Short mmCIF file of C-alpha atoms and ligand atoms in Angstrom, two decimals:
data_model
loop_
_atom_site.label_atom_id
_atom_site.label_comp_id
_atom_site.label_asym_id
_atom_site.label_seq_id
_atom_site.Cartn_x
_atom_site.Cartn_y
_atom_site.Cartn_z
CA UNK A 1 168.04 105.47 117.66
CA UNK A 2 170.26 104.54 120.63
CA UNK A 3 173.87 103.60 119.80
CA UNK A 4 174.31 99.81 119.85
CA UNK A 5 177.08 98.00 121.77
CA UNK A 6 180.02 96.88 119.61
CA UNK A 7 179.32 93.18 120.25
CA UNK A 8 175.69 93.66 119.28
CA UNK A 9 176.97 95.68 116.35
CA UNK A 10 179.01 92.69 115.17
CA UNK A 11 175.89 90.51 115.21
CA UNK A 12 174.06 93.04 113.08
CA UNK A 13 177.04 93.44 110.73
CA UNK A 14 177.11 89.66 110.28
CA UNK A 15 173.34 89.55 109.59
CA UNK A 16 173.46 92.41 107.08
CA UNK A 17 176.48 91.22 105.11
CA UNK A 18 175.39 87.58 105.19
CA UNK A 19 172.13 88.61 103.52
CA UNK A 20 174.08 90.74 101.03
CA UNK A 21 176.55 87.94 100.27
CA UNK A 22 174.07 86.17 97.94
CA UNK A 23 174.00 89.04 95.42
CA UNK A 24 177.28 90.79 96.32
CA UNK A 25 179.26 89.56 93.29
CA UNK A 26 176.47 90.37 90.82
CA UNK A 27 176.11 93.91 92.24
CA UNK A 28 179.87 94.38 92.05
CA UNK A 29 180.13 93.19 88.43
CA UNK A 30 177.24 95.39 87.31
CA UNK A 31 178.72 98.55 88.82
CA UNK A 32 181.37 100.11 86.54
CA UNK A 33 182.27 102.67 89.23
CA UNK A 34 183.24 99.88 91.61
CA UNK A 35 185.28 98.19 88.88
CA UNK A 36 187.20 101.44 88.27
CA UNK A 37 187.78 101.94 91.97
CA UNK A 38 189.07 98.38 92.36
CA UNK A 39 191.50 98.92 89.53
CA UNK A 40 192.89 102.07 91.22
CA UNK A 41 193.32 100.03 94.43
CA UNK A 42 195.15 97.28 92.47
CA UNK A 43 197.49 99.86 90.88
CA UNK A 44 198.28 101.24 94.34
CA UNK A 45 198.92 97.76 95.81
CA UNK A 46 201.13 96.71 92.87
CA UNK A 47 203.86 99.01 94.24
CA UNK A 48 204.13 96.92 97.40
CA UNK A 49 203.84 93.28 96.29
CA UNK A 50 206.36 92.62 93.55
CA UNK A 51 206.88 88.89 93.94
CA UNK A 52 204.50 86.04 94.77
CA UNK A 53 203.76 86.48 98.45
CA UNK A 54 201.52 85.41 101.30
CA UNK A 55 198.64 87.84 101.77
CA UNK A 56 196.26 88.17 104.71
CA UNK A 57 193.01 89.80 103.71
CA UNK A 58 190.78 91.39 106.36
CA UNK A 59 187.03 91.81 105.76
CA UNK A 60 187.44 90.01 102.46
CA UNK A 61 183.74 89.83 101.58
CA UNK A 62 183.09 87.18 98.93
CA UNK A 63 186.77 87.10 97.97
CA UNK A 64 186.72 89.26 94.82
CA UNK A 65 190.15 90.77 95.62
CA UNK A 66 191.44 87.47 97.04
CA UNK A 67 190.75 85.84 93.65
CA UNK A 68 192.50 88.71 91.86
CA UNK A 69 195.64 88.20 93.98
CA UNK A 70 195.53 84.41 93.63
CA UNK A 71 195.34 84.79 89.84
CA UNK A 72 198.48 86.95 90.07
CA UNK A 73 200.30 84.06 91.74
CA UNK A 74 200.00 85.10 95.40
CA UNK A 75 198.64 82.92 98.21
CA UNK A 76 195.78 84.48 100.16
CA UNK A 77 194.24 83.82 103.56
CA UNK A 78 190.85 85.57 103.41
CA UNK A 79 189.07 86.48 106.66
CA UNK A 80 185.67 88.03 107.33
CA UNK A 81 183.19 88.33 110.17
CA UNK A 82 180.20 87.37 108.07
CA UNK A 83 179.10 83.74 107.83
CA UNK A 84 177.52 84.30 104.41
CA UNK A 85 180.63 85.96 102.95
CA UNK A 86 182.87 83.12 104.16
CA UNK A 87 180.44 80.55 102.70
CA UNK A 88 180.75 82.30 99.32
CA UNK A 89 184.56 82.05 99.46
CA UNK A 90 184.40 78.38 100.46
CA UNK A 91 182.21 77.79 97.40
CA UNK A 92 184.79 79.48 95.14
CA UNK A 93 187.69 77.50 96.63
CA UNK A 94 185.85 74.25 95.86
CA UNK A 95 184.48 75.28 92.48
CA UNK A 96 187.79 76.64 91.16
CA UNK A 97 189.94 74.09 93.02
CA UNK A 98 192.01 76.75 94.77
CA UNK A 99 192.88 74.62 97.81
CA UNK A 100 196.18 75.77 99.29
CA UNK A 101 196.31 78.93 97.14
CA UNK A 102 193.22 80.48 98.74
CA UNK A 103 192.19 79.67 102.31
CA UNK A 104 189.52 81.32 104.43
CA UNK A 105 188.46 81.73 108.03
CA UNK A 106 185.56 83.44 109.78
CA UNK A 107 187.42 85.94 111.94
CA UNK A 108 186.83 89.47 113.16
CA UNK A 109 189.77 91.77 112.49
CA UNK A 110 189.94 92.72 116.16
CA UNK A 111 190.86 89.08 116.91
CA UNK A 112 194.02 88.79 114.81
CA UNK A 113 195.85 87.40 117.85
CA UNK A 114 194.25 84.09 116.73
CA UNK A 115 196.68 84.10 113.77
CA UNK A 116 199.79 84.38 115.94
CA UNK A 117 202.44 81.93 114.77
CA UNK A 118 201.68 82.69 111.10
CA UNK A 119 203.57 85.33 109.09
CA UNK A 120 202.28 87.31 106.12
CA UNK A 121 204.12 89.51 103.61
CA UNK A 122 201.18 91.82 103.05
CA UNK A 123 197.94 92.64 104.91
CA UNK A 124 195.05 94.08 102.92
CA UNK A 125 191.60 95.48 103.65
CA UNK A 126 189.36 96.92 100.95
CA UNK A 127 186.22 99.04 100.65
CA UNK A 128 185.36 100.22 104.10
CA UNK A 129 185.22 96.98 106.08
CA UNK A 130 187.31 98.79 108.68
CA UNK A 131 184.62 101.46 109.01
CA UNK A 132 182.71 98.91 111.12
CA UNK A 133 185.07 99.47 114.06
CA UNK A 134 185.33 102.50 116.34
CA UNK A 135 189.04 102.30 117.15
CA UNK A 136 191.54 101.01 114.57
CA UNK A 137 194.18 100.33 117.23
CA UNK A 138 192.07 97.26 118.17
CA UNK A 139 193.22 95.91 114.79
CA UNK A 140 196.73 97.40 114.50
CA UNK A 141 197.82 96.14 117.95
CA UNK A 142 198.31 92.62 116.54
CA UNK A 143 199.77 93.46 113.12
CA UNK A 144 203.47 93.44 113.99
CA UNK A 145 203.17 89.86 115.32
CA UNK A 146 201.85 88.48 112.03
CA UNK A 147 203.56 90.71 109.42
CA UNK A 148 207.16 90.17 108.28
CA UNK A 149 209.61 92.96 109.08
CA UNK A 150 209.55 95.40 106.15
CA UNK A 151 206.13 94.06 105.08
CA UNK A 152 203.32 96.36 103.93
CA UNK A 153 199.71 96.92 104.93
CA UNK A 154 197.20 98.57 102.56
CA UNK A 155 193.83 99.66 103.86
CA UNK A 156 190.98 101.29 101.94
CA UNK A 157 188.80 103.22 104.37
CA UNK A 158 186.02 105.83 104.24
CA UNK A 159 187.21 109.16 105.70
CA UNK A 160 184.99 111.78 107.39
CA UNK A 161 184.95 114.19 104.41
CA UNK A 162 183.84 113.31 100.88
CA UNK A 163 183.83 116.21 98.39
CA UNK A 164 181.27 114.54 96.10
CA UNK A 165 178.79 114.09 98.94
CA UNK A 166 179.15 117.69 100.08
CA UNK A 167 178.61 118.96 96.52
CA UNK A 168 175.56 116.71 96.17
CA UNK A 169 173.93 118.94 98.81
CA UNK A 170 173.30 121.34 95.92
CA UNK A 171 171.09 118.66 94.35
CA UNK A 172 169.21 118.16 97.61
CA UNK A 173 170.90 114.89 98.65
CA UNK A 174 169.62 114.34 102.19
CA UNK A 175 172.55 112.04 102.96
CA UNK A 176 175.12 114.64 101.90
CA UNK A 177 176.21 115.36 105.46
CA UNK A 178 175.95 111.76 106.74
CA UNK A 179 179.65 111.65 107.70
CA UNK A 180 179.50 114.89 109.70
CA UNK A 181 178.44 115.94 113.12
CA UNK A 182 178.36 112.78 115.13
CA UNK A 183 181.36 110.56 115.69
CA UNK A 184 179.39 107.53 114.57
CA UNK A 185 176.66 106.90 112.11
CA UNK A 186 174.07 104.20 111.56
CA UNK A 187 174.23 102.27 108.28
CA UNK A 188 171.13 100.58 106.82
CA UNK A 189 171.80 97.44 104.81
CA UNK A 190 169.45 94.61 103.88
CA UNK A 191 166.95 95.71 106.53
CA UNK A 192 169.62 95.67 109.27
CA UNK A 193 171.10 98.64 111.12
CA UNK A 194 174.64 98.87 112.41
CA UNK A 195 177.11 101.55 113.41
CA UNK A 196 179.94 102.79 111.25
CA UNK A 197 182.82 105.13 112.08
CA UNK A 198 184.73 107.34 109.63
CA UNK A 199 188.53 107.45 110.00
CA UNK A 200 190.79 110.32 108.93
CA UNK A 201 194.35 109.71 107.71
CA UNK A 202 195.47 111.29 110.98
CA UNK A 203 193.59 108.78 113.12
CA UNK A 204 194.69 105.87 110.91
CA UNK A 205 198.32 106.97 111.24
CA UNK A 206 197.93 107.29 115.00
CA UNK A 207 196.53 103.76 115.23
CA UNK A 208 199.57 102.34 113.38
CA UNK A 209 201.98 103.99 115.83
CA UNK A 210 205.76 104.35 115.62
CA UNK A 211 206.50 100.79 114.41
CA UNK A 212 204.99 101.65 111.01
CA UNK A 213 205.87 104.32 108.45
CA UNK A 214 203.20 105.81 106.21
CA UNK A 215 204.45 104.81 102.73
CA UNK A 216 201.72 106.33 100.54
CA UNK A 217 198.15 107.52 100.62
CA UNK A 218 195.73 108.79 97.98
CA UNK A 219 192.06 109.66 97.54
CA UNK A 220 189.72 107.21 95.82
CA UNK A 221 186.78 108.89 94.07
CA UNK A 222 187.64 112.35 95.33
CA UNK A 223 185.84 114.27 92.57
CA UNK A 224 184.25 111.45 90.59
CA UNK A 225 181.06 109.80 91.89
CA UNK A 226 181.05 107.10 94.60
CA UNK A 227 179.72 103.62 93.73
CA UNK A 228 176.13 104.32 94.80
CA UNK A 229 175.89 107.01 92.07
CA UNK A 230 176.18 104.36 89.33
CA UNK A 231 173.68 106.19 87.08
CA UNK A 232 175.93 109.25 86.84
CA UNK A 233 178.29 107.95 84.08
CA UNK A 234 175.25 106.87 82.05
CA UNK A 235 173.44 110.19 82.41
CA UNK A 236 176.51 112.44 82.14
CA UNK A 237 179.20 110.53 80.20
CA UNK A 238 181.31 113.56 79.22
CA UNK A 239 181.22 115.17 82.65
CA UNK A 240 182.07 111.81 84.22
CA UNK A 241 185.14 111.43 81.98
CA UNK A 242 186.25 114.96 82.93
CA UNK A 243 185.83 114.24 86.64
CA UNK A 244 187.77 111.00 86.32
CA UNK A 245 190.65 112.82 84.62
CA UNK A 246 190.54 115.49 87.32
CA UNK A 247 190.61 112.76 89.97
CA UNK A 248 193.82 111.33 88.53
CA UNK A 249 195.54 114.73 88.68
CA UNK A 250 194.49 115.63 92.22
CA UNK A 251 194.21 112.39 94.18
CA UNK A 252 197.77 112.50 95.57
CA UNK A 253 197.52 116.11 96.75
CA UNK A 254 195.90 117.88 99.68
CA UNK A 255 192.96 117.99 100.27
CA UNK A 256 191.91 115.35 97.71
CA UNK A 257 194.25 112.71 99.14
CA UNK A 258 192.10 112.77 102.29
CA UNK A 259 188.71 114.24 101.21
CA UNK A 260 187.30 111.47 99.05
CA UNK A 261 184.80 108.61 99.11
CA UNK A 262 187.62 106.33 100.35
CA UNK A 263 191.31 106.79 101.03
CA UNK A 264 193.92 104.17 100.16
CA UNK A 265 196.70 104.17 102.75
CA UNK A 266 199.80 101.94 102.86
CA UNK A 267 202.10 101.46 105.82
CA UNK A 268 205.39 99.58 106.18
CA UNK A 269 206.49 97.75 109.32
CA UNK A 270 209.87 99.26 110.11
CA UNK A 271 210.48 98.04 113.66
C1 SAM B 301 181.71 96.59 101.98
S1 SAM B 301 182.18 94.94 102.34
C2 SAM B 301 183.76 94.87 101.55
C3 SAM B 301 184.14 93.46 101.20
C4 SAM B 301 185.41 93.29 100.39
N1 SAM B 301 186.56 93.84 101.06
C5 SAM B 301 185.27 93.91 99.02
O1 SAM B 301 186.10 94.78 98.67
O2 SAM B 301 184.38 93.51 98.27
C6 SAM B 301 182.62 95.04 104.06
C7 SAM B 301 182.98 93.69 104.66
O3 SAM B 301 183.50 93.92 105.97
C8 SAM B 301 183.15 92.82 106.77
N2 SAM B 301 183.32 93.16 108.20
C9 SAM B 301 182.66 94.10 108.91
N3 SAM B 301 183.09 94.09 110.19
C10 SAM B 301 184.06 93.15 110.28
C11 SAM B 301 184.89 92.69 111.34
N4 SAM B 301 184.77 93.18 112.59
N5 SAM B 301 185.81 91.75 111.08
C12 SAM B 301 185.93 91.22 109.82
N6 SAM B 301 185.13 91.59 108.78
C13 SAM B 301 184.22 92.56 109.01
C14 SAM B 301 181.72 92.54 106.34
O4 SAM B 301 181.27 91.26 106.74
C15 SAM B 301 181.83 92.72 104.84
O5 SAM B 301 182.12 91.50 104.21
#
């Protein structure tokens, strides 16, 4: 398959995630691995948002994390490229009467210049939304204009190496090496195809540049299974518990802080 242009890619990303938006929340709720991963992300973020603050969420999906933050007393502006995802958030705002506490906007994260004039205390992106862009500096270039000085950014991104996937080669997983070899990869979702790019902590750091300091990073599902292996805890409950405990001990250390299903990285604006 020929690589698609980024603009065409965005159309396909919108199509795929809009189709997925109808069952996204149900899939999320039914997947205990995703729930565990979200809770590790929330523990990480808790270090950086101590008081009620104004959060900008990039690639927010249906607003699962936005709702979590709103329930903690923060105000959230949720943005996403996908029409279907934004419609889901609008539905939640109306249903739960969250007007003013949760707002949303259909916006690609490489167009954050459209938010100039607004200031946020914290900018958040979860679960690989930023793997739909080739060059993260297209996003970071606008951050210092919309983030308060001293404010934090936490991004959860898929890196190029995932230990679990490599080990799954032994079980004949044909996708085990999907992150290797080429710089880009084609994702298949809801009958649509679009390109994804894997970002190392080195390339993420480079994209943030000298105005930001890397405050903390850790691996997410370094040894324990990624969300698509949801049957693993059911079939191997003891082994899964062991791997989870191992994850907790190694996730802050090389190489497991960078070789994982996702990495959680937080930066502070110091300029
Ligand atoms: C795997 S979902 C994650 C959603 C949400 N962060 C979560 O944790 O449930 C990836 C999301 O990234 C969004 N996305 C992809 N490319 C984007 C872009 N250029 N700008 C904004 N959102 C984008 C998709 O529409 C989708 O909602």
